[in-house]
């Protein structure tokens, strides 16, 4: 089964005073969709994710970072989280279960900034910035224990499927490299909802 993928980031000197500036940089560097650019949704959550948002705003034409972040800044609190939804273009199989034909489509992701006291019971290790990237199926084929299926997957990864997966991965790595240049990151983690280290799975799948 496909699993949800996250990129967790920790920033040196992260505080209520600096967090929205770090978030704005993470938003500005994201590789936006050419067909559907800009921030599409903005929400501010108090205390924990289960609380109703104190701000929800949609931008049909897509908002610039300079427009969206000041709206969120009106609700600046160390125990709030700030989430923006954006789109990017990725390669996906044209038909579910088939790796022969691919198409480039627009998918929605989110970039969230978690205040230092947001969800206080989990503040010891929760990230400062959290990027929700969608399903891991845009980076890797589903794992299988069947030897025949494994052989077919290996062949697919040497052809068009492998090129499409690698282009999606390259887009993500390019984003991370840009973040490393503009933010003082102390830690980063690419992981899936099942708890797996996705970076390790990618290295294993592509022999890196």
PDB file of C-alpha atoms in Angstrom:
ATOM      1  CA  UNK A   1       0.000   0.000   0.000  1.00  0.00           C
ATOM      2  CA  UNK A   2       1.160   3.516  -0.799  1.00  0.00           C
ATOM      3  CA  UNK A   3       2.228   5.546   2.214  1.00  0.00           C
ATOM      4  CA  UNK A   4       2.117   9.286   2.921  1.00  0.00           C
ATOM      5  CA  UNK A   5       5.477  11.063   2.733  1.00  0.00           C
ATOM      6  CA  UNK A   6       6.796  13.908   4.883  1.00  0.00           C
ATOM      7  CA  UNK A   7       9.911  16.046   4.997  1.00  0.00           C
ATOM      8  CA  UNK A   8      10.670  17.245   8.540  1.00  0.00           C
ATOM      9  CA  UNK A   9      13.068  20.146   9.046  1.00  0.00           C
ATOM     10  CA  UNK A  10      14.669  21.619  12.149  1.00  0.00           C
ATOM     11  CA  UNK A  11      16.039  25.174  12.035  1.00  0.00           C
ATOM     12  CA  UNK A  12      18.727  26.642  14.263  1.00  0.00           C
ATOM     13  CA  UNK A  13      17.479  29.533  16.406  1.00  0.00           C
ATOM     14  CA  UNK A  14      13.827  28.686  15.707  1.00  0.00           C
ATOM     15  CA  UNK A  15      11.489  30.776  17.886  1.00  0.00           C
ATOM     16  CA  UNK A  16       8.184  32.621  17.788  1.00  0.00           C
ATOM     17  CA  UNK A  17      10.086  35.656  16.506  1.00  0.00           C
ATOM     18  CA  UNK A  18      11.882  33.850  13.657  1.00  0.00           C
ATOM     19  CA  UNK A  19       9.546  31.033  12.646  1.00  0.00           C
ATOM     20  CA  UNK A  20       7.391  32.806  10.051  1.00  0.00           C
ATOM     21  CA  UNK A  21      10.472  34.143   8.274  1.00  0.00           C
ATOM     22  CA  UNK A  22      11.802  30.576   8.015  1.00  0.00           C
ATOM     23  CA  UNK A  23       8.408  29.371   6.794  1.00  0.00           C
ATOM     24  CA  UNK A  24       8.279  32.123   4.172  1.00  0.00           C
ATOM     25  CA  UNK A  25      11.664  31.028   2.816  1.00  0.00           C
ATOM     26  CA  UNK A  26      10.538  27.406   2.639  1.00  0.00           C
ATOM     27  CA  UNK A  27       7.424  28.469   0.744  1.00  0.00           C
ATOM     28  CA  UNK A  28       9.295  30.756  -1.639  1.00  0.00           C
ATOM     29  CA  UNK A  29      11.727  28.015  -2.699  1.00  0.00           C
ATOM     30  CA  UNK A  30       9.156  25.305  -3.379  1.00  0.00           C
ATOM     31  CA  UNK A  31       9.074  24.166  -7.059  1.00  0.00           C
ATOM     32  CA  UNK A  32       5.609  25.395  -7.938  1.00  0.00           C
ATOM     33  CA  UNK A  33       3.380  23.985 -10.656  1.00  0.00           C
ATOM     34  CA  UNK A  34       3.609  25.881 -13.928  1.00  0.00           C
ATOM     35  CA  UNK A  35      -0.127  25.433 -14.502  1.00  0.00           C
ATOM     36  CA  UNK A  36      -1.337  26.182 -10.979  1.00  0.00           C
ATOM     37  CA  UNK A  37       1.264  28.340  -9.192  1.00  0.00           C
ATOM     38  CA  UNK A  38       1.019  30.224  -5.928  1.00  0.00           C
ATOM     39  CA  UNK A  39      -0.389  29.398  -2.521  1.00  0.00           C
ATOM     40  CA  UNK A  40      -3.876  27.926  -2.922  1.00  0.00           C
ATOM     41  CA  UNK A  41      -4.974  27.499   0.715  1.00  0.00           C
ATOM     42  CA  UNK A  42      -3.881  29.023   4.017  1.00  0.00           C
ATOM     43  CA  UNK A  43      -4.850  27.881   7.526  1.00  0.00           C
ATOM     44  CA  UNK A  44      -3.776  28.705  11.071  1.00  0.00           C
ATOM     45  CA  UNK A  45      -4.347  26.124  13.825  1.00  0.00           C
ATOM     46  CA  UNK A  46      -4.263  26.928  17.554  1.00  0.00           C
ATOM     47  CA  UNK A  47      -2.652  24.561  20.066  1.00  0.00           C
ATOM     48  CA  UNK A  48      -2.964  21.264  18.114  1.00  0.00           C
ATOM     49  CA  UNK A  49      -4.081  19.897  14.758  1.00  0.00           C
ATOM     50  CA  UNK A  50      -7.431  18.751  16.112  1.00  0.00           C
ATOM     51  CA  UNK A  51      -8.535  22.310  16.899  1.00  0.00           C
ATOM     52  CA  UNK A  52     -10.662  24.275  14.408  1.00  0.00           C
ATOM     53  CA  UNK A  53      -8.486  26.732  12.479  1.00  0.00           C
ATOM     54  CA  UNK A  54      -8.670  30.391  13.500  1.00  0.00           C
ATOM     55  CA  UNK A  55      -7.978  31.344   9.892  1.00  0.00           C
ATOM     56  CA  UNK A  56      -8.898  29.613   6.642  1.00  0.00           C
ATOM     57  CA  UNK A  57      -8.384  31.357   3.337  1.00  0.00           C
ATOM     58  CA  UNK A  58      -8.561  30.156  -0.257  1.00  0.00           C
ATOM     59  CA  UNK A  59      -6.802  31.811  -3.173  1.00  0.00           C
ATOM     60  CA  UNK A  60      -8.389  30.769  -6.465  1.00  0.00           C
ATOM     61  CA  UNK A  61      -5.690  32.458  -8.538  1.00  0.00           C
ATOM     62  CA  UNK A  62      -2.870  31.531  -6.177  1.00  0.00           C
ATOM     63  CA  UNK A  63      -1.316  33.981  -3.719  1.00  0.00           C
ATOM     64  CA  UNK A  64       2.296  35.068  -3.527  1.00  0.00           C
ATOM     65  CA  UNK A  65       4.248  34.329  -0.357  1.00  0.00           C
ATOM     66  CA  UNK A  66       4.413  38.068   0.316  1.00  0.00           C
ATOM     67  CA  UNK A  67       0.608  38.156   0.370  1.00  0.00           C
ATOM     68  CA  UNK A  68      -0.115  35.010   2.389  1.00  0.00           C
ATOM     69  CA  UNK A  69       2.457  35.146   5.189  1.00  0.00           C
ATOM     70  CA  UNK A  70       1.364  38.591   6.502  1.00  0.00           C
ATOM     71  CA  UNK A  71      -2.184  37.229   6.833  1.00  0.00           C
ATOM     72  CA  UNK A  72      -0.885  34.385   8.982  1.00  0.00           C
ATOM     73  CA  UNK A  73       1.299  36.795  10.963  1.00  0.00           C
ATOM     74  CA  UNK A  74      -1.842  38.471  12.301  1.00  0.00           C
ATOM     75  CA  UNK A  75      -2.232  35.310  14.412  1.00  0.00           C
ATOM     76  CA  UNK A  76       1.349  35.064  15.665  1.00  0.00           C
ATOM     77  CA  UNK A  77       1.544  32.777  18.715  1.00  0.00           C
ATOM     78  CA  UNK A  78       4.196  30.285  19.795  1.00  0.00           C
ATOM     79  CA  UNK A  79       1.540  27.577  20.211  1.00  0.00           C
ATOM     80  CA  UNK A  80       0.001  27.962  16.731  1.00  0.00           C
ATOM     81  CA  UNK A  81       0.730  26.138  13.474  1.00  0.00           C
ATOM     82  CA  UNK A  82       0.618  27.721  10.035  1.00  0.00           C
ATOM     83  CA  UNK A  83      -0.108  25.651   6.944  1.00  0.00           C
ATOM     84  CA  UNK A  84      -0.073  26.601   3.272  1.00  0.00           C
ATOM     85  CA  UNK A  85      -1.137  24.369   0.387  1.00  0.00           C
ATOM     86  CA  UNK A  86       0.683  24.615  -2.935  1.00  0.00           C
ATOM     87  CA  UNK A  87       0.858  22.612  -6.139  1.00  0.00           C
ATOM     88  CA  UNK A  88       3.757  21.023  -7.975  1.00  0.00           C
ATOM     89  CA  UNK A  89       4.047  19.002 -11.168  1.00  0.00           C
ATOM     90  CA  UNK A  90       5.101  15.348 -10.882  1.00  0.00           C
ATOM     91  CA  UNK A  91       5.194  12.237 -13.044  1.00  0.00           C
ATOM     92  CA  UNK A  92       2.622   9.514 -12.289  1.00  0.00           C
ATOM     93  CA  UNK A  93       1.600   6.296 -14.067  1.00  0.00           C
ATOM     94  CA  UNK A  94      -1.165   6.935 -16.585  1.00  0.00           C
ATOM     95  CA  UNK A  95      -2.953   3.773 -15.473  1.00  0.00           C
ATOM     96  CA  UNK A  96      -2.996   2.502 -11.857  1.00  0.00           C
ATOM     97  CA  UNK A  97      -0.842  -0.590 -11.488  1.00  0.00           C
ATOM     98  CA  UNK A  98       1.020  -0.019 -14.765  1.00  0.00           C
ATOM     99  CA  UNK A  99       4.513   1.468 -15.095  1.00  0.00           C
ATOM    100  CA  UNK A 100       4.600   1.533 -18.904  1.00  0.00           C
ATOM    101  CA  UNK A 101       3.028   4.929 -19.621  1.00  0.00           C
ATOM    102  CA  UNK A 102       3.425   8.093 -17.566  1.00  0.00           C
ATOM    103  CA  UNK A 103       2.007  11.604 -17.518  1.00  0.00           C
ATOM    104  CA  UNK A 104       2.918  14.822 -15.740  1.00  0.00           C
ATOM    105  CA  UNK A 105       0.152  16.053 -13.436  1.00  0.00           C
ATOM    106  CA  UNK A 106      -0.412  18.704 -10.803  1.00  0.00           C
ATOM    107  CA  UNK A 107      -0.564  17.509  -7.187  1.00  0.00           C
ATOM    108  CA  UNK A 108      -1.154  19.384  -3.945  1.00  0.00           C
ATOM    109  CA  UNK A 109       1.349  19.476  -1.087  1.00  0.00           C
ATOM    110  CA  UNK A 110       1.483  21.493   2.128  1.00  0.00           C
ATOM    111  CA  UNK A 111       4.235  23.332   3.968  1.00  0.00           C
ATOM    112  CA  UNK A 112       3.559  23.872   7.671  1.00  0.00           C
ATOM    113  CA  UNK A 113       5.310  25.867  10.362  1.00  0.00           C
ATOM    114  CA  UNK A 114       4.849  24.496  13.890  1.00  0.00           C
ATOM    115  CA  UNK A 115       5.279  26.985  16.711  1.00  0.00           C
ATOM    116  CA  UNK A 116       7.660  25.971  19.538  1.00  0.00           C
ATOM    117  CA  UNK A 117       4.731  25.259  21.878  1.00  0.00           C
ATOM    118  CA  UNK A 118       2.325  23.797  19.328  1.00  0.00           C
ATOM    119  CA  UNK A 119       1.133  20.394  20.582  1.00  0.00           C
ATOM    120  CA  UNK A 120       3.226  20.859  23.763  1.00  0.00           C
ATOM    121  CA  UNK A 121       3.154  17.166  24.727  1.00  0.00           C
ATOM    122  CA  UNK A 122       5.198  16.406  21.604  1.00  0.00           C
ATOM    123  CA  UNK A 123       7.460  19.452  21.439  1.00  0.00           C
ATOM    124  CA  UNK A 124      10.625  17.543  22.341  1.00  0.00           C
ATOM    125  CA  UNK A 125      11.138  16.210  18.834  1.00  0.00           C
ATOM    126  CA  UNK A 126       8.473  17.689  16.594  1.00  0.00           C
ATOM    127  CA  UNK A 127       9.848  19.456  13.518  1.00  0.00           C
ATOM    128  CA  UNK A 128       9.877  23.194  13.018  1.00  0.00           C
ATOM    129  CA  UNK A 129       8.804  22.902   9.382  1.00  0.00           C
ATOM    130  CA  UNK A 130       6.800  19.987   7.996  1.00  0.00           C
ATOM    131  CA  UNK A 131       6.305  19.391   4.274  1.00  0.00           C
ATOM    132  CA  UNK A 132       3.556  16.901   3.354  1.00  0.00           C
ATOM    133  CA  UNK A 133       4.511  15.556  -0.076  1.00  0.00           C
ATOM    134  CA  UNK A 134       1.703  13.151  -0.930  1.00  0.00           C
ATOM    135  CA  UNK A 135       2.047   9.423  -1.518  1.00  0.00           C
ATOM    136  CA  UNK A 136       5.391   7.644  -1.770  1.00  0.00           C
ATOM    137  CA  UNK A 137       4.240   6.117  -5.072  1.00  0.00           C
ATOM    138  CA  UNK A 138       5.572   9.201  -6.898  1.00  0.00           C
ATOM    139  CA  UNK A 139       9.085   8.296  -5.720  1.00  0.00           C
ATOM    140  CA  UNK A 140       9.054   4.490  -5.540  1.00  0.00           C
ATOM    141  CA  UNK A 141       7.032   1.529  -6.818  1.00  0.00           C
ATOM    142  CA  UNK A 142       5.170  -0.525  -4.258  1.00  0.00           C
ATOM    143  CA  UNK A 143       7.295  -3.100  -2.477  1.00  0.00           C
ATOM    144  CA  UNK A 144       6.673  -6.774  -3.233  1.00  0.00           C
ATOM    145  CA  UNK A 145       7.940 -10.120  -1.949  1.00  0.00           C
ATOM    146  CA  UNK A 146       7.062 -11.952  -5.167  1.00  0.00           C
ATOM    147  CA  UNK A 147      10.272 -12.765  -7.063  1.00  0.00           C
ATOM    148  CA  UNK A 148       8.672 -12.483 -10.509  1.00  0.00           C
ATOM    149  CA  UNK A 149       7.193  -9.096  -9.641  1.00  0.00           C
ATOM    150  CA  UNK A 150      10.550  -7.960  -8.246  1.00  0.00           C
ATOM    151  CA  UNK A 151      12.217  -8.820 -11.547  1.00  0.00           C
ATOM    152  CA  UNK A 152       9.593  -6.855 -13.491  1.00  0.00           C
ATOM    153  CA  UNK A 153      10.055  -3.870 -11.190  1.00  0.00           C
ATOM    154  CA  UNK A 154      13.809  -3.937 -11.682  1.00  0.00           C
ATOM    155  CA  UNK A 155      13.301  -3.910 -15.445  1.00  0.00           C
ATOM    156  CA  UNK A 156      10.805  -1.038 -15.170  1.00  0.00           C
ATOM    157  CA  UNK A 157      13.221   1.028 -13.091  1.00  0.00           C
ATOM    158  CA  UNK A 158      15.787   0.726 -15.869  1.00  0.00           C
ATOM    159  CA  UNK A 159      13.370   2.299 -18.370  1.00  0.00           C
ATOM    160  CA  UNK A 160      10.773   5.059 -18.514  1.00  0.00           C
ATOM    161  CA  UNK A 161       9.473   4.387 -15.005  1.00  0.00           C
ATOM    162  CA  UNK A 162      12.916   4.798 -13.500  1.00  0.00           C
ATOM    163  CA  UNK A 163      13.424   8.074 -15.361  1.00  0.00           C
ATOM    164  CA  UNK A 164      10.094   9.437 -14.118  1.00  0.00           C
ATOM    165  CA  UNK A 165      10.726   8.396 -10.522  1.00  0.00           C
ATOM    166  CA  UNK A 166      14.197   9.940 -10.670  1.00  0.00           C
ATOM    167  CA  UNK A 167      12.841  13.213 -12.040  1.00  0.00           C
ATOM    168  CA  UNK A 168      10.377  13.434  -9.145  1.00  0.00           C
ATOM    169  CA  UNK A 169      13.171  12.638  -6.686  1.00  0.00           C
ATOM    170  CA  UNK A 170      15.454  15.181  -8.346  1.00  0.00           C
ATOM    171  CA  UNK A 171      12.797  17.855  -7.960  1.00  0.00           C
ATOM    172  CA  UNK A 172      12.530  17.113  -4.244  1.00  0.00           C
ATOM    173  CA  UNK A 173      16.304  17.011  -3.760  1.00  0.00           C
ATOM    174  CA  UNK A 174      16.670  20.309  -5.600  1.00  0.00           C
ATOM    175  CA  UNK A 175      14.189  21.873  -3.189  1.00  0.00           C
ATOM    176  CA  UNK A 176      16.042  20.498  -0.176  1.00  0.00           C
ATOM    177  CA  UNK A 177      19.376  21.737  -1.504  1.00  0.00           C
ATOM    178  CA  UNK A 178      17.944  25.228  -1.899  1.00  0.00           C
ATOM    179  CA  UNK A 179      16.628  25.132   1.671  1.00  0.00           C
ATOM    180  CA  UNK A 180      20.063  24.134   2.935  1.00  0.00           C
ATOM    181  CA  UNK A 181      21.493  27.253   1.296  1.00  0.00           C
ATOM    182  CA  UNK A 182      19.021  29.725   2.782  1.00  0.00           C
ATOM    183  CA  UNK A 183      18.108  28.179   6.149  1.00  0.00           C
ATOM    184  CA  UNK A 184      20.423  27.093   9.004  1.00  0.00           C
ATOM    185  CA  UNK A 185      19.084  23.538   9.112  1.00  0.00           C
ATOM    186  CA  UNK A 186      20.285  21.425  12.015  1.00  0.00           C
ATOM    187  CA  UNK A 187      18.429  18.277  10.978  1.00  0.00           C
ATOM    188  CA  UNK A 188      16.275  16.938   8.175  1.00  0.00           C
ATOM    189  CA  UNK A 189      14.290  13.712   7.803  1.00  0.00           C
ATOM    190  CA  UNK A 190      12.408  12.267   4.839  1.00  0.00           C
ATOM    191  CA  UNK A 191       9.981   9.704   6.201  1.00  0.00           C
ATOM    192  CA  UNK A 192       6.655   7.981   5.600  1.00  0.00           C
ATOM    193  CA  UNK A 193       3.570   7.644   7.767  1.00  0.00           C
ATOM    194  CA  UNK A 194       4.496   4.043   8.582  1.00  0.00           C
ATOM    195  CA  UNK A 195       7.662   5.372  10.235  1.00  0.00           C
ATOM    196  CA  UNK A 196      10.057   4.179   7.522  1.00  0.00           C
ATOM    197  CA  UNK A 197      13.101   6.217   6.504  1.00  0.00           C
ATOM    198  CA  UNK A 198      12.137   6.995   2.913  1.00  0.00           C
ATOM    199  CA  UNK A 199      15.590   8.289   2.001  1.00  0.00           C
ATOM    200  CA  UNK A 200      17.041   4.867   2.848  1.00  0.00           C
ATOM    201  CA  UNK A 201      14.379   3.112   0.756  1.00  0.00           C
ATOM    202  CA  UNK A 202      15.206   5.338  -2.217  1.00  0.00           C
ATOM    203  CA  UNK A 203      18.930   4.670  -1.882  1.00  0.00           C
ATOM    204  CA  UNK A 204      18.242   0.936  -1.704  1.00  0.00           C
ATOM    205  CA  UNK A 205      15.894   0.943  -4.704  1.00  0.00           C
ATOM    206  CA  UNK A 206      18.260   2.859  -6.961  1.00  0.00           C
ATOM    207  CA  UNK A 207      21.512   1.403  -5.682  1.00  0.00           C
ATOM    208  CA  UNK A 208      22.758   4.698  -4.259  1.00  0.00           C
TER     209      UNK A 208
END
